[in-house]
Amino acid sequence: MRIPINEVTPAIPSAEVCGWVHEVRDLGGLAFLLVRDRTGIIQVTIPKKKVPEPVLAALKSVSRESVVRVTGAVKAMEKAPGGRELVPESLVIVSLAETPLPLDVSEKVPAELDTRLDARFLDVRRPRVAAVFEIRSAAMHAIHQYFHHEGFTAITTPKIVAAATEGGTELFPIAYFDKEAFLNQSPQLYKQMMMAAGCEKVYEIGPIFRAEEHNTTKHLNEATSIDIEVSFADHTDVMRILEEIIVKAYAYVYRSCPDQLANLEIADFAVPKAPFPRLPYAEAIEIAKKGIDEPIKYGDDISPAAERAIGAEMGGHYFIVDWPSEIRPYYAMHYENDPSICKAFDLMHPRMELSSGAQREHRYDKLVQQISQKGLNPESFEFYLRPFRYGMPPHAGWGLGAERLVMTMLGLSNVREAVLFPRDMHRLVP
Ligand code: ATP
Ligand code: MG
């Protein structure tokens, strides 16, 4: 029976291990194979005069990154990784790897991100790359667990839709029989409909599609959004949920992924502390004015340079609140006493935006008015507006980008490193 490499100790007299050939070293009378599985590396020591002939034959033809099965005696060996070695009675090549390899898995030769992504199956064999996806999995687990524990219902909404969420141009049109259809850019309208359906607390973790022609280090054309919507809640309620989730995700990664963090050489992993500061948009603009060269004024979107300047000032996670209604979507609720600002917020990491959310306008007449004010035609939103006429509770929610969460958590320089098979303007394969 095959045992995981990290469970092989000198206390076991013999073991069978399976994995990839990390390295082959032939010193004449003695040869070494390093064999790697996802748990670790073991040295296979081959004294050529003492091992059976089929072992020698396999050694001759084996190449790096081939899959092998090795059975043999376990011996203590101080200098070998893990303090033990395997002396093979049998060495079988299960799957021979072609040479040369498109990518050096042992990381001796550094590779460009594009080369890595082209050969992602080899790239992820690297422990430090695998660590990113194991940590992403752990963070998502903590988030699912939180929602489950807090009584949220997990929902799945359609990704093929007939209309835009925000009437924007960032949509991918698709061929859908004889109709015009698009890939959904956000579950926004559907999760709001579930409030009319009486679900009260829903979440969805699923793909969103943005046809933005941004070629940046933080935009993907297919991203993963963690979305919630909560009834009888306002923006401050869902901001508390958001900061709690961020803290939970970090804390769970800190507890459950020490080896992965070590693989990534992250020694100063810090779990953020809630509550995060709430910075009014107007103050954020004042900070940006001092911090950047380009002109910026009240009412402008917060540019990437402004984001970084404000982030440097704030130092950790923070919220930007009280946004001008003019630059937020039609569904954000305006303040009663000053309709020029709305109950919308962004959650920011010092490097970039992580999430946008708001209390939504649930009153039908106001919503129709706000759609018109944005220059959109309420008639084309009939499927969305209909539930607002039959008993819609007040509600609030947000969308949080999973890749940006992982990217900022691990200090990755490019969002593409936080997704297995990124989709961007130039990449559709693999
Ligand atoms: P940005 O202004 O940074 O492009 P946005 O305001 O367009 O983001 P939202 O529509 O508010 O994005 O989406 C909510 C969250 O989903 C964002 O804060 C981000 O974390 C994530 N997200 C949105 N678009 C993308 C994308 N193209 N690539 C990766 N993540 C994205
Ligand atoms: Mg946003």
Short mmCIF file of C-alpha atoms and ligand atoms in Angstrom, two decimals:
data_model
loop_
_atom_site.label_atom_id
_atom_site.label_comp_id
_atom_site.label_asym_id
_atom_site.label_seq_id
_atom_site.Cartn_x
_atom_site.Cartn_y
_atom_site.Cartn_z
CA MET A 1 0.00 0.00 0.00
CA ARG A 2 1.28 3.42 -0.98
CA ILE A 3 1.96 5.75 1.95
CA PRO A 4 2.23 9.55 1.82
CA ILE A 5 5.87 10.60 1.76
CA ASN A 6 5.67 12.71 4.91
CA GLU A 7 4.57 9.60 6.83
CA VAL A 8 7.70 7.63 5.94
CA THR A 9 9.98 7.42 8.98
CA PRO A 10 12.96 5.23 9.90
CA ALA A 11 10.60 3.50 12.34
CA ILE A 12 8.94 1.74 9.36
CA PRO A 13 11.10 -1.11 8.03
CA SER A 14 9.83 -0.84 4.46
CA ALA A 15 7.52 1.39 2.46
CA GLU A 16 5.91 1.92 -0.90
CA VAL A 17 5.80 5.52 -2.12
CA CYS A 18 4.40 7.01 -5.32
CA GLY A 19 5.17 10.41 -6.75
CA TRP A 20 7.04 12.52 -9.26
CA VAL A 21 10.79 12.40 -9.85
CA HIS A 22 11.98 15.74 -8.54
CA GLU A 23 15.63 15.18 -9.33
CA VAL A 24 17.96 12.47 -10.67
CA ARG A 25 21.61 12.41 -9.60
CA ASP A 26 23.90 9.71 -10.92
CA LEU A 27 27.32 9.58 -9.26
CA GLY A 28 28.55 6.39 -10.95
CA GLY A 29 28.41 3.62 -8.39
CA LEU A 30 25.67 5.42 -6.51
CA ALA A 31 22.56 7.21 -7.76
CA PHE A 32 19.92 9.30 -6.03
CA LEU A 33 16.34 10.02 -6.96
CA LEU A 34 14.33 12.62 -5.14
CA VAL A 35 10.68 11.60 -5.26
CA ARG A 36 7.97 14.11 -4.44
CA ASP A 37 4.29 13.82 -3.67
CA ARG A 38 2.04 16.59 -2.34
CA THR A 39 3.14 15.86 1.21
CA GLY A 40 6.90 16.02 0.80
CA ILE A 41 10.13 14.72 -0.71
CA ILE A 42 12.06 11.53 -0.05
CA GLN A 43 15.52 10.51 -1.18
CA VAL A 44 15.74 7.16 -2.94
CA THR A 45 19.31 5.91 -2.66
CA ILE A 46 20.45 3.40 -5.27
CA PRO A 47 23.73 1.56 -4.58
CA LYS A 48 24.05 0.10 -8.08
CA LYS A 49 25.77 -3.13 -7.07
CA LYS A 50 23.18 -3.97 -4.44
CA VAL A 51 19.83 -3.36 -6.12
CA PRO A 52 17.92 -5.74 -8.45
CA GLU A 53 18.47 -5.40 -12.19
CA PRO A 54 14.97 -3.97 -13.01
CA VAL A 55 15.73 -1.05 -10.66
CA LEU A 56 18.84 -0.23 -12.69
CA ALA A 57 16.91 -0.49 -15.95
CA ALA A 58 14.25 1.92 -14.66
CA LEU A 59 16.90 4.31 -13.35
CA LYS A 60 18.48 4.42 -16.80
CA SER A 61 15.33 5.51 -18.59
CA VAL A 62 13.60 7.63 -15.94
CA SER A 63 13.35 11.39 -16.52
CA ARG A 64 12.51 14.25 -14.19
CA GLU A 65 8.78 14.64 -13.42
CA SER A 66 7.98 11.05 -14.41
CA VAL A 67 5.58 9.28 -12.05
CA VAL A 68 7.24 6.36 -10.26
CA ARG A 69 6.37 3.74 -7.67
CA VAL A 70 9.19 2.79 -5.31
CA THR A 71 9.21 0.01 -2.71
CA GLY A 72 12.10 -0.56 -0.40
CA ALA A 73 13.75 -0.44 2.98
CA VAL A 74 13.58 2.78 5.02
CA LYS A 75 16.87 3.78 6.61
CA ALA A 76 17.79 6.67 8.84
CA MET A 77 19.99 9.13 6.94
CA GLU A 78 20.75 12.41 8.62
CA LYS A 79 21.73 14.35 5.50
CA ALA A 80 18.68 13.35 3.44
CA PRO A 81 15.42 15.38 3.48
CA GLY A 82 13.30 14.29 6.44
CA GLY A 83 16.26 12.39 7.95
CA ARG A 84 15.55 9.13 6.09
CA GLU A 85 16.07 7.44 2.75
CA LEU A 86 14.56 4.60 0.78
CA VAL A 87 16.74 1.84 -0.69
CA PRO A 88 14.65 0.35 -3.49
CA GLU A 89 13.78 -3.28 -4.02
CA SER A 90 11.56 -2.16 -6.83
CA LEU A 91 11.36 1.00 -8.95
CA VAL A 92 8.58 1.18 -11.54
CA ILE A 93 8.05 3.98 -14.04
CA VAL A 94 4.28 4.48 -13.99
CA SER A 95 4.26 7.36 -16.49
CA LEU A 96 7.34 8.62 -18.28
CA ALA A 97 7.71 12.41 -18.67
CA GLU A 98 8.88 13.74 -22.03
CA THR A 99 12.03 15.83 -22.17
CA PRO A 100 12.73 18.69 -22.16
CA LEU A 101 10.11 19.88 -19.67
CA PRO A 102 8.22 23.06 -20.65
CA LEU A 103 8.83 24.33 -17.11
CA ASP A 104 11.41 23.60 -14.43
CA VAL A 105 9.40 22.32 -11.49
CA SER A 106 12.36 22.43 -9.11
CA GLU A 107 12.38 26.25 -9.53
CA LYS A 108 16.09 26.39 -10.31
CA VAL A 109 15.20 28.19 -13.53
CA PRO A 110 12.77 31.06 -12.89
CA ALA A 111 9.88 31.30 -15.34
CA GLU A 112 7.70 34.13 -16.60
CA LEU A 113 4.07 34.06 -15.48
CA ASP A 114 2.93 33.40 -19.06
CA THR A 115 5.13 30.31 -19.37
CA ARG A 116 3.88 29.13 -16.00
CA LEU A 117 0.24 29.59 -16.97
CA ASP A 118 0.77 27.81 -20.29
CA ALA A 119 2.04 24.78 -18.36
CA ARG A 120 -0.14 25.24 -15.28
CA PHE A 121 -0.27 21.47 -14.59
CA LEU A 122 3.51 21.55 -14.09
CA ASP A 123 3.51 24.91 -12.32
CA VAL A 124 1.10 23.68 -9.63
CA ARG A 125 3.45 20.78 -8.88
CA ARG A 126 5.67 23.40 -7.24
CA PRO A 127 4.95 23.42 -3.51
CA ARG A 128 4.87 27.21 -3.32
CA VAL A 129 2.30 27.39 -6.13
CA ALA A 130 0.22 24.53 -4.72
CA ALA A 131 0.31 26.40 -1.40
CA VAL A 132 -1.63 29.32 -2.94
CA PHE A 133 -4.47 27.04 -3.99
CA GLU A 134 -4.49 25.09 -0.74
CA ILE A 135 -4.75 28.40 1.13
CA ARG A 136 -7.47 29.61 -1.23
CA SER A 137 -9.35 26.38 -0.53
CA ALA A 138 -8.95 26.85 3.24
CA ALA A 139 -10.13 30.48 3.08
CA MET A 140 -13.19 29.49 1.05
CA HIS A 141 -13.90 26.67 3.50
CA ALA A 142 -13.87 29.13 6.41
CA ILE A 143 -16.25 31.41 4.51
CA HIS A 144 -18.69 28.62 3.61
CA GLN A 145 -18.59 27.48 7.20
CA TYR A 146 -19.36 30.97 8.51
CA PHE A 147 -22.38 31.32 6.23
CA HIS A 148 -23.67 27.89 7.13
CA HIS A 149 -23.24 28.59 10.81
CA GLU A 150 -25.00 31.96 10.55
CA GLY A 151 -28.05 30.46 8.84
CA PHE A 152 -27.44 31.66 5.27
CA THR A 153 -28.93 29.71 2.38
CA ALA A 154 -26.48 28.90 -0.41
CA ILE A 155 -28.04 29.80 -3.75
CA THR A 156 -27.07 29.35 -7.39
CA THR A 157 -28.25 31.93 -9.89
CA PRO A 158 -28.09 31.82 -13.70
CA LYS A 159 -24.91 32.82 -15.48
CA ILE A 160 -26.72 33.11 -18.82
CA VAL A 161 -28.90 36.19 -18.69
CA ALA A 162 -30.95 38.40 -20.97
CA ALA A 163 -30.12 41.81 -19.50
CA ALA A 164 -27.25 43.70 -17.97
CA THR A 165 -27.14 44.22 -14.19
CA GLU A 166 -26.10 47.82 -14.44
CA GLY A 167 -26.72 48.57 -18.07
CA GLY A 168 -22.98 48.69 -18.60
CA THR A 169 -20.94 47.70 -21.58
CA GLU A 170 -18.80 45.15 -19.75
CA LEU A 171 -20.81 42.21 -21.03
CA PHE A 172 -19.89 39.15 -23.04
CA PRO A 173 -22.61 38.46 -25.59
CA ILE A 174 -23.23 34.78 -26.32
CA ALA A 175 -25.12 32.85 -28.98
CA TYR A 176 -28.28 31.56 -27.27
CA PHE A 177 -30.47 29.91 -29.92
CA ASP A 178 -32.23 32.80 -31.66
CA LYS A 179 -32.03 35.21 -28.72
CA GLU A 180 -29.56 37.79 -27.53
CA ALA A 181 -27.96 36.70 -24.24
CA PHE A 182 -24.99 37.54 -22.06
CA LEU A 183 -22.74 36.03 -19.42
CA ASN A 184 -23.75 37.52 -16.09
CA GLN A 185 -21.48 40.19 -14.63
CA SER A 186 -22.94 39.82 -11.11
CA PRO A 187 -25.68 37.88 -9.27
CA GLN A 188 -26.90 41.26 -7.94
CA LEU A 189 -30.43 41.29 -9.36
CA TYR A 190 -31.08 37.63 -8.62
CA LYS A 191 -29.94 37.73 -5.02
CA GLN A 192 -32.20 40.76 -4.52
CA MET A 193 -35.09 38.76 -6.02
CA MET A 194 -34.43 36.11 -3.38
CA MET A 195 -35.17 38.75 -0.76
CA ALA A 196 -38.64 39.07 -2.30
CA ALA A 197 -38.76 35.27 -2.16
CA GLY A 198 -38.49 35.47 1.63
CA CYS A 199 -35.08 33.81 1.94
CA GLU A 200 -33.79 36.58 4.25
CA LYS A 201 -30.11 35.54 4.19
CA VAL A 202 -28.55 34.18 1.01
CA TYR A 203 -25.04 33.73 -0.32
CA GLU A 204 -23.51 32.60 -3.56
CA ILE A 205 -19.92 31.85 -4.46
CA GLY A 206 -19.74 31.69 -8.21
CA PRO A 207 -18.25 33.07 -11.42
CA ILE A 208 -18.79 36.59 -12.67
CA PHE A 209 -17.87 37.68 -16.19
CA ARG A 210 -16.56 41.13 -17.06
CA ALA A 211 -15.73 42.08 -20.64
CA GLU A 212 -13.62 44.98 -19.44
CA GLU A 213 -10.66 45.54 -21.67
CA HIS A 214 -8.45 46.30 -18.70
CA ASN A 215 -5.13 44.62 -18.92
CA THR A 216 -4.18 45.10 -15.27
CA THR A 217 -2.73 42.99 -12.49
CA LYS A 218 -6.05 43.01 -10.58
CA HIS A 219 -8.67 42.41 -13.26
CA LEU A 220 -9.78 39.08 -14.67
CA ASN A 221 -12.44 38.56 -17.31
CA GLU A 222 -13.76 35.61 -15.33
CA ALA A 223 -13.58 36.06 -11.57
CA THR A 224 -15.12 34.40 -8.52
CA SER A 225 -17.49 36.49 -6.47
CA ILE A 226 -18.55 35.83 -2.90
CA ASP A 227 -21.98 37.48 -2.72
CA ILE A 228 -24.47 37.97 0.06
CA GLU A 229 -27.86 39.61 0.46
CA VAL A 230 -29.64 40.02 3.81
CA SER A 231 -33.21 41.15 4.54
CA PHE A 232 -34.17 43.63 7.28
CA ALA A 233 -30.53 44.73 7.31
CA ASP A 234 -28.88 48.02 6.45
CA HIS A 235 -25.42 48.73 5.06
CA THR A 236 -23.83 48.84 8.53
CA ASP A 237 -25.13 45.33 9.31
CA VAL A 238 -23.61 43.79 6.20
CA MET A 239 -20.35 45.69 6.69
CA ARG A 240 -20.01 43.94 10.04
CA ILE A 241 -20.58 40.58 8.36
CA LEU A 242 -17.95 41.46 5.75
CA GLU A 243 -15.25 42.36 8.25
CA GLU A 244 -16.06 39.27 10.28
CA ILE A 245 -15.62 37.10 7.20
CA ILE A 246 -12.27 38.66 6.36
CA VAL A 247 -11.05 38.06 9.91
CA LYS A 248 -12.40 34.47 9.92
CA ALA A 249 -10.76 33.66 6.58
CA TYR A 250 -7.36 35.00 7.71
CA ALA A 251 -7.59 33.33 11.12
CA TYR A 252 -8.48 29.96 9.61
CA VAL A 253 -5.62 30.16 7.11
CA TYR A 254 -3.26 31.13 9.94
CA ARG A 255 -4.36 28.13 12.00
CA SER A 256 -4.68 25.48 9.32
CA CYS A 257 -2.01 26.35 6.75
CA PRO A 258 1.32 26.85 8.57
CA ASP A 259 3.22 24.67 6.06
CA GLN A 260 1.73 26.47 3.07
CA LEU A 261 2.57 29.87 4.57
CA ALA A 262 6.11 28.62 5.17
CA ASN A 263 6.32 27.42 1.54
CA LEU A 264 5.38 30.93 0.46
CA GLU A 265 7.98 32.35 2.86
CA ILE A 266 5.34 34.45 4.60
CA ALA A 267 6.71 34.90 8.09
CA ASP A 268 4.68 37.94 9.13
CA PHE A 269 1.16 36.72 8.35
CA ALA A 270 -1.13 38.93 10.41
CA VAL A 271 -4.83 38.39 11.05
CA PRO A 272 -6.55 41.80 10.64
CA LYS A 273 -8.50 43.18 13.57
CA ALA A 274 -12.15 44.26 13.32
CA PRO A 275 -13.75 46.74 13.29
CA PHE A 276 -12.07 48.28 10.26
CA PRO A 277 -12.06 52.09 10.09
CA ARG A 278 -14.97 53.74 8.22
CA LEU A 279 -13.62 56.53 6.03
CA PRO A 280 -16.17 58.87 4.42
CA TYR A 281 -15.66 59.23 0.66
CA ALA A 282 -15.19 63.01 1.01
CA GLU A 283 -12.27 62.47 3.41
CA ALA A 284 -10.80 59.78 1.16
CA ILE A 285 -10.72 62.32 -1.68
CA GLU A 286 -8.91 64.83 0.54
CA ILE A 287 -6.25 62.22 1.37
CA ALA A 288 -5.91 61.38 -2.32
CA LYS A 289 -5.49 65.05 -3.27
CA LYS A 290 -2.42 65.26 -1.05
CA GLY A 291 -1.01 61.90 -2.08
CA ILE A 292 -1.13 61.92 -5.90
CA ASP A 293 -0.02 64.18 -8.73
CA GLU A 294 -2.98 63.76 -11.06
CA PRO A 295 -6.01 65.98 -10.36
CA ILE A 296 -8.88 64.42 -8.37
CA LYS A 297 -12.03 66.02 -7.00
CA TYR A 298 -15.20 65.17 -5.11
CA GLY A 299 -17.44 63.14 -7.43
CA ASP A 300 -14.63 61.34 -9.24
CA ASP A 301 -14.11 57.60 -9.17
CA ILE A 302 -11.21 56.60 -6.98
CA SER A 303 -8.39 55.86 -9.43
CA PRO A 304 -5.85 53.09 -8.81
CA ALA A 305 -3.24 55.73 -7.85
CA ALA A 306 -5.72 57.32 -5.41
CA GLU A 307 -6.50 53.85 -4.00
CA ARG A 308 -2.82 53.31 -3.28
CA ALA A 309 -2.32 56.78 -1.73
CA ILE A 310 -5.33 56.38 0.58
CA GLY A 311 -4.28 52.80 1.35
CA ALA A 312 -0.80 53.93 2.37
CA GLU A 313 -2.37 56.44 4.75
CA MET A 314 -4.83 53.90 6.24
CA GLY A 315 -2.29 51.08 6.60
CA GLY A 316 -4.75 48.17 6.86
CA HIS A 317 -8.23 47.13 5.75
CA TYR A 318 -10.77 49.96 5.82
CA PHE A 319 -14.17 50.92 4.44
CA ILE A 320 -14.95 53.91 2.24
CA VAL A 321 -18.52 54.98 3.08
CA ASP A 322 -21.03 57.71 2.17
CA TRP A 323 -20.41 57.71 -1.58
CA PRO A 324 -21.89 60.29 -3.95
CA SER A 325 -25.08 58.71 -5.34
CA GLU A 326 -24.04 59.82 -8.80
CA ILE A 327 -21.13 57.38 -9.02
CA ARG A 328 -22.87 54.38 -7.49
CA PRO A 329 -25.39 52.04 -9.17
CA TYR A 330 -29.11 52.90 -9.30
CA TYR A 331 -29.99 50.26 -6.69
CA ALA A 332 -28.04 51.91 -3.82
CA MET A 333 -30.29 53.61 -1.26
CA HIS A 334 -29.82 57.36 -0.92
CA TYR A 335 -29.65 58.96 2.51
CA GLU A 336 -33.02 60.48 3.44
CA ASN A 337 -31.49 63.74 4.72
CA ASP A 338 -29.00 64.12 1.83
CA PRO A 339 -29.90 62.17 -1.33
CA SER A 340 -26.65 63.28 -2.98
CA ILE A 341 -24.91 60.58 -0.96
CA CYS A 342 -25.90 56.95 -0.59
CA LYS A 343 -25.64 54.00 1.77
CA ALA A 344 -22.94 52.33 -0.29
CA PHE A 345 -19.48 51.21 0.78
CA ASP A 346 -16.31 49.67 -0.56
CA LEU A 347 -14.09 47.42 1.51
CA MET A 348 -10.50 48.32 0.76
CA HIS A 349 -7.18 46.60 1.25
CA PRO A 350 -4.27 49.11 1.18
CA ARG A 351 -3.47 47.79 -2.32
CA MET A 352 -6.96 47.75 -3.88
CA GLU A 353 -10.73 47.43 -3.62
CA LEU A 354 -11.92 44.06 -2.34
CA SER A 355 -15.68 44.48 -2.15
CA SER A 356 -18.56 46.79 -2.99
CA GLY A 357 -21.90 46.80 -1.24
CA ALA A 358 -24.86 48.88 -0.12
CA GLN A 359 -28.23 49.00 1.43
CA ARG A 360 -30.53 48.67 -1.59
CA GLU A 361 -33.51 50.80 -2.49
CA HIS A 362 -36.46 48.49 -1.86
CA ARG A 363 -39.25 51.01 -2.50
CA TYR A 364 -40.60 50.47 -6.01
CA ASP A 365 -41.31 54.10 -6.94
CA LYS A 366 -37.93 55.34 -5.70
CA LEU A 367 -36.14 52.53 -7.50
CA VAL A 368 -37.85 53.31 -10.81
CA GLN A 369 -36.97 56.96 -10.32
CA GLN A 370 -33.31 56.11 -9.65
CA ILE A 371 -33.12 53.87 -12.74
CA SER A 372 -34.44 56.75 -14.86
CA GLN A 373 -32.05 59.23 -13.24
CA LYS A 374 -29.16 57.06 -14.45
CA GLY A 375 -30.46 57.40 -18.01
CA LEU A 376 -31.62 53.78 -18.09
CA ASN A 377 -35.03 52.58 -19.26
CA PRO A 378 -37.06 51.03 -16.39
CA GLU A 379 -39.03 48.98 -18.94
CA SER A 380 -35.97 46.90 -19.74
CA PHE A 381 -35.70 46.04 -16.03
CA GLU A 382 -39.22 44.66 -15.72
CA PHE A 383 -38.09 41.16 -14.66
CA TYR A 384 -36.08 42.76 -11.84
CA LEU A 385 -38.66 45.37 -10.84
CA ARG A 386 -41.65 43.03 -10.70
CA PRO A 387 -40.79 41.47 -7.31
CA PHE A 388 -40.59 44.98 -5.81
CA ARG A 389 -44.36 45.35 -6.37
CA TYR A 390 -45.36 42.33 -4.30
CA GLY A 391 -43.77 42.79 -0.89
CA MET A 392 -40.04 43.50 -0.84
CA PRO A 393 -38.29 43.75 2.54
CA PRO A 394 -35.52 46.30 3.12
CA HIS A 395 -32.20 44.61 2.37
CA ALA A 396 -28.46 45.06 1.96
CA GLY A 397 -25.56 43.05 0.57
CA TRP A 398 -22.14 42.99 -1.03
CA GLY A 399 -19.87 41.18 -3.48
CA LEU A 400 -16.31 40.24 -2.54
CA GLY A 401 -13.75 39.11 -5.12
CA ALA A 402 -12.25 35.77 -4.07
CA GLU A 403 -9.11 36.21 -6.18
CA ARG A 404 -8.40 39.67 -4.80
CA LEU A 405 -8.93 38.36 -1.28
CA VAL A 406 -6.29 35.65 -1.84
CA MET A 407 -3.99 37.98 -3.76
CA THR A 408 -3.91 40.58 -0.97
CA MET A 409 -3.81 37.96 1.80
CA LEU A 410 -0.67 36.39 0.32
CA GLY A 411 0.94 39.50 -1.15
CA LEU A 412 0.80 38.09 -4.70
CA SER A 413 1.82 40.60 -7.33
CA ASN A 414 -0.71 39.52 -9.96
CA VAL A 415 -4.33 38.39 -9.53
CA ARG A 416 -3.66 35.70 -12.17
CA GLU A 417 -1.56 33.89 -9.57
CA ALA A 418 -4.65 33.44 -7.40
CA VAL A 419 -6.66 31.61 -10.07
CA LEU A 420 -5.79 28.27 -11.64
CA PHE A 421 -6.72 29.03 -15.22
CA PRO A 422 -7.07 32.79 -15.60
CA ARG A 423 -9.15 34.32 -18.35
CA ASP A 424 -7.91 37.63 -19.61
CA MET A 425 -7.94 39.53 -22.90
CA HIS A 426 -5.12 37.41 -24.25
CA ARG A 427 -5.71 34.10 -22.53
CA LEU A 428 -8.41 31.57 -23.35
CA VAL A 429 -6.23 28.43 -23.15
CA PRO A 430 -5.61 26.23 -21.19
P1 ATP B 1 -12.71 47.78 -9.82
O1 ATP B 1 -13.22 49.18 -9.74
O2 ATP B 1 -11.55 47.53 -8.90
O3 ATP B 1 -12.51 47.28 -11.22
P2 ATP B 1 -15.48 47.12 -9.53
O4 ATP B 1 -15.95 48.21 -8.66
O5 ATP B 1 -15.71 47.19 -10.99
O6 ATP B 1 -13.91 46.84 -9.25
P3 ATP B 1 -17.56 45.51 -8.44
O7 ATP B 1 -18.51 45.49 -9.57
O8 ATP B 1 -17.79 46.43 -7.32
O9 ATP B 1 -16.08 45.72 -9.03
O10 ATP B 1 -17.41 43.99 -7.94
C1 ATP B 1 -17.26 43.63 -6.56
C2 ATP B 1 -15.93 42.96 -6.32
O11 ATP B 1 -15.71 41.88 -7.23
C3 ATP B 1 -14.74 43.87 -6.54
O12 ATP B 1 -14.48 44.67 -5.40
C4 ATP B 1 -13.63 42.88 -6.80
O13 ATP B 1 -13.12 42.31 -5.61
C5 ATP B 1 -14.33 41.79 -7.58
N1 ATP B 1 -14.17 42.01 -9.02
C6 ATP B 1 -14.94 42.75 -9.82
N2 ATP B 1 -14.49 42.76 -11.08
C7 ATP B 1 -13.38 41.99 -11.07
C8 ATP B 1 -12.45 41.61 -12.07
N3 ATP B 1 -12.59 42.02 -13.34
N4 ATP B 1 -11.42 40.81 -11.71
C9 ATP B 1 -11.27 40.39 -10.43
N5 ATP B 1 -12.12 40.73 -9.45
C10 ATP B 1 -13.16 41.51 -9.75
MG MG B 2 -16.82 48.18 -6.83
#
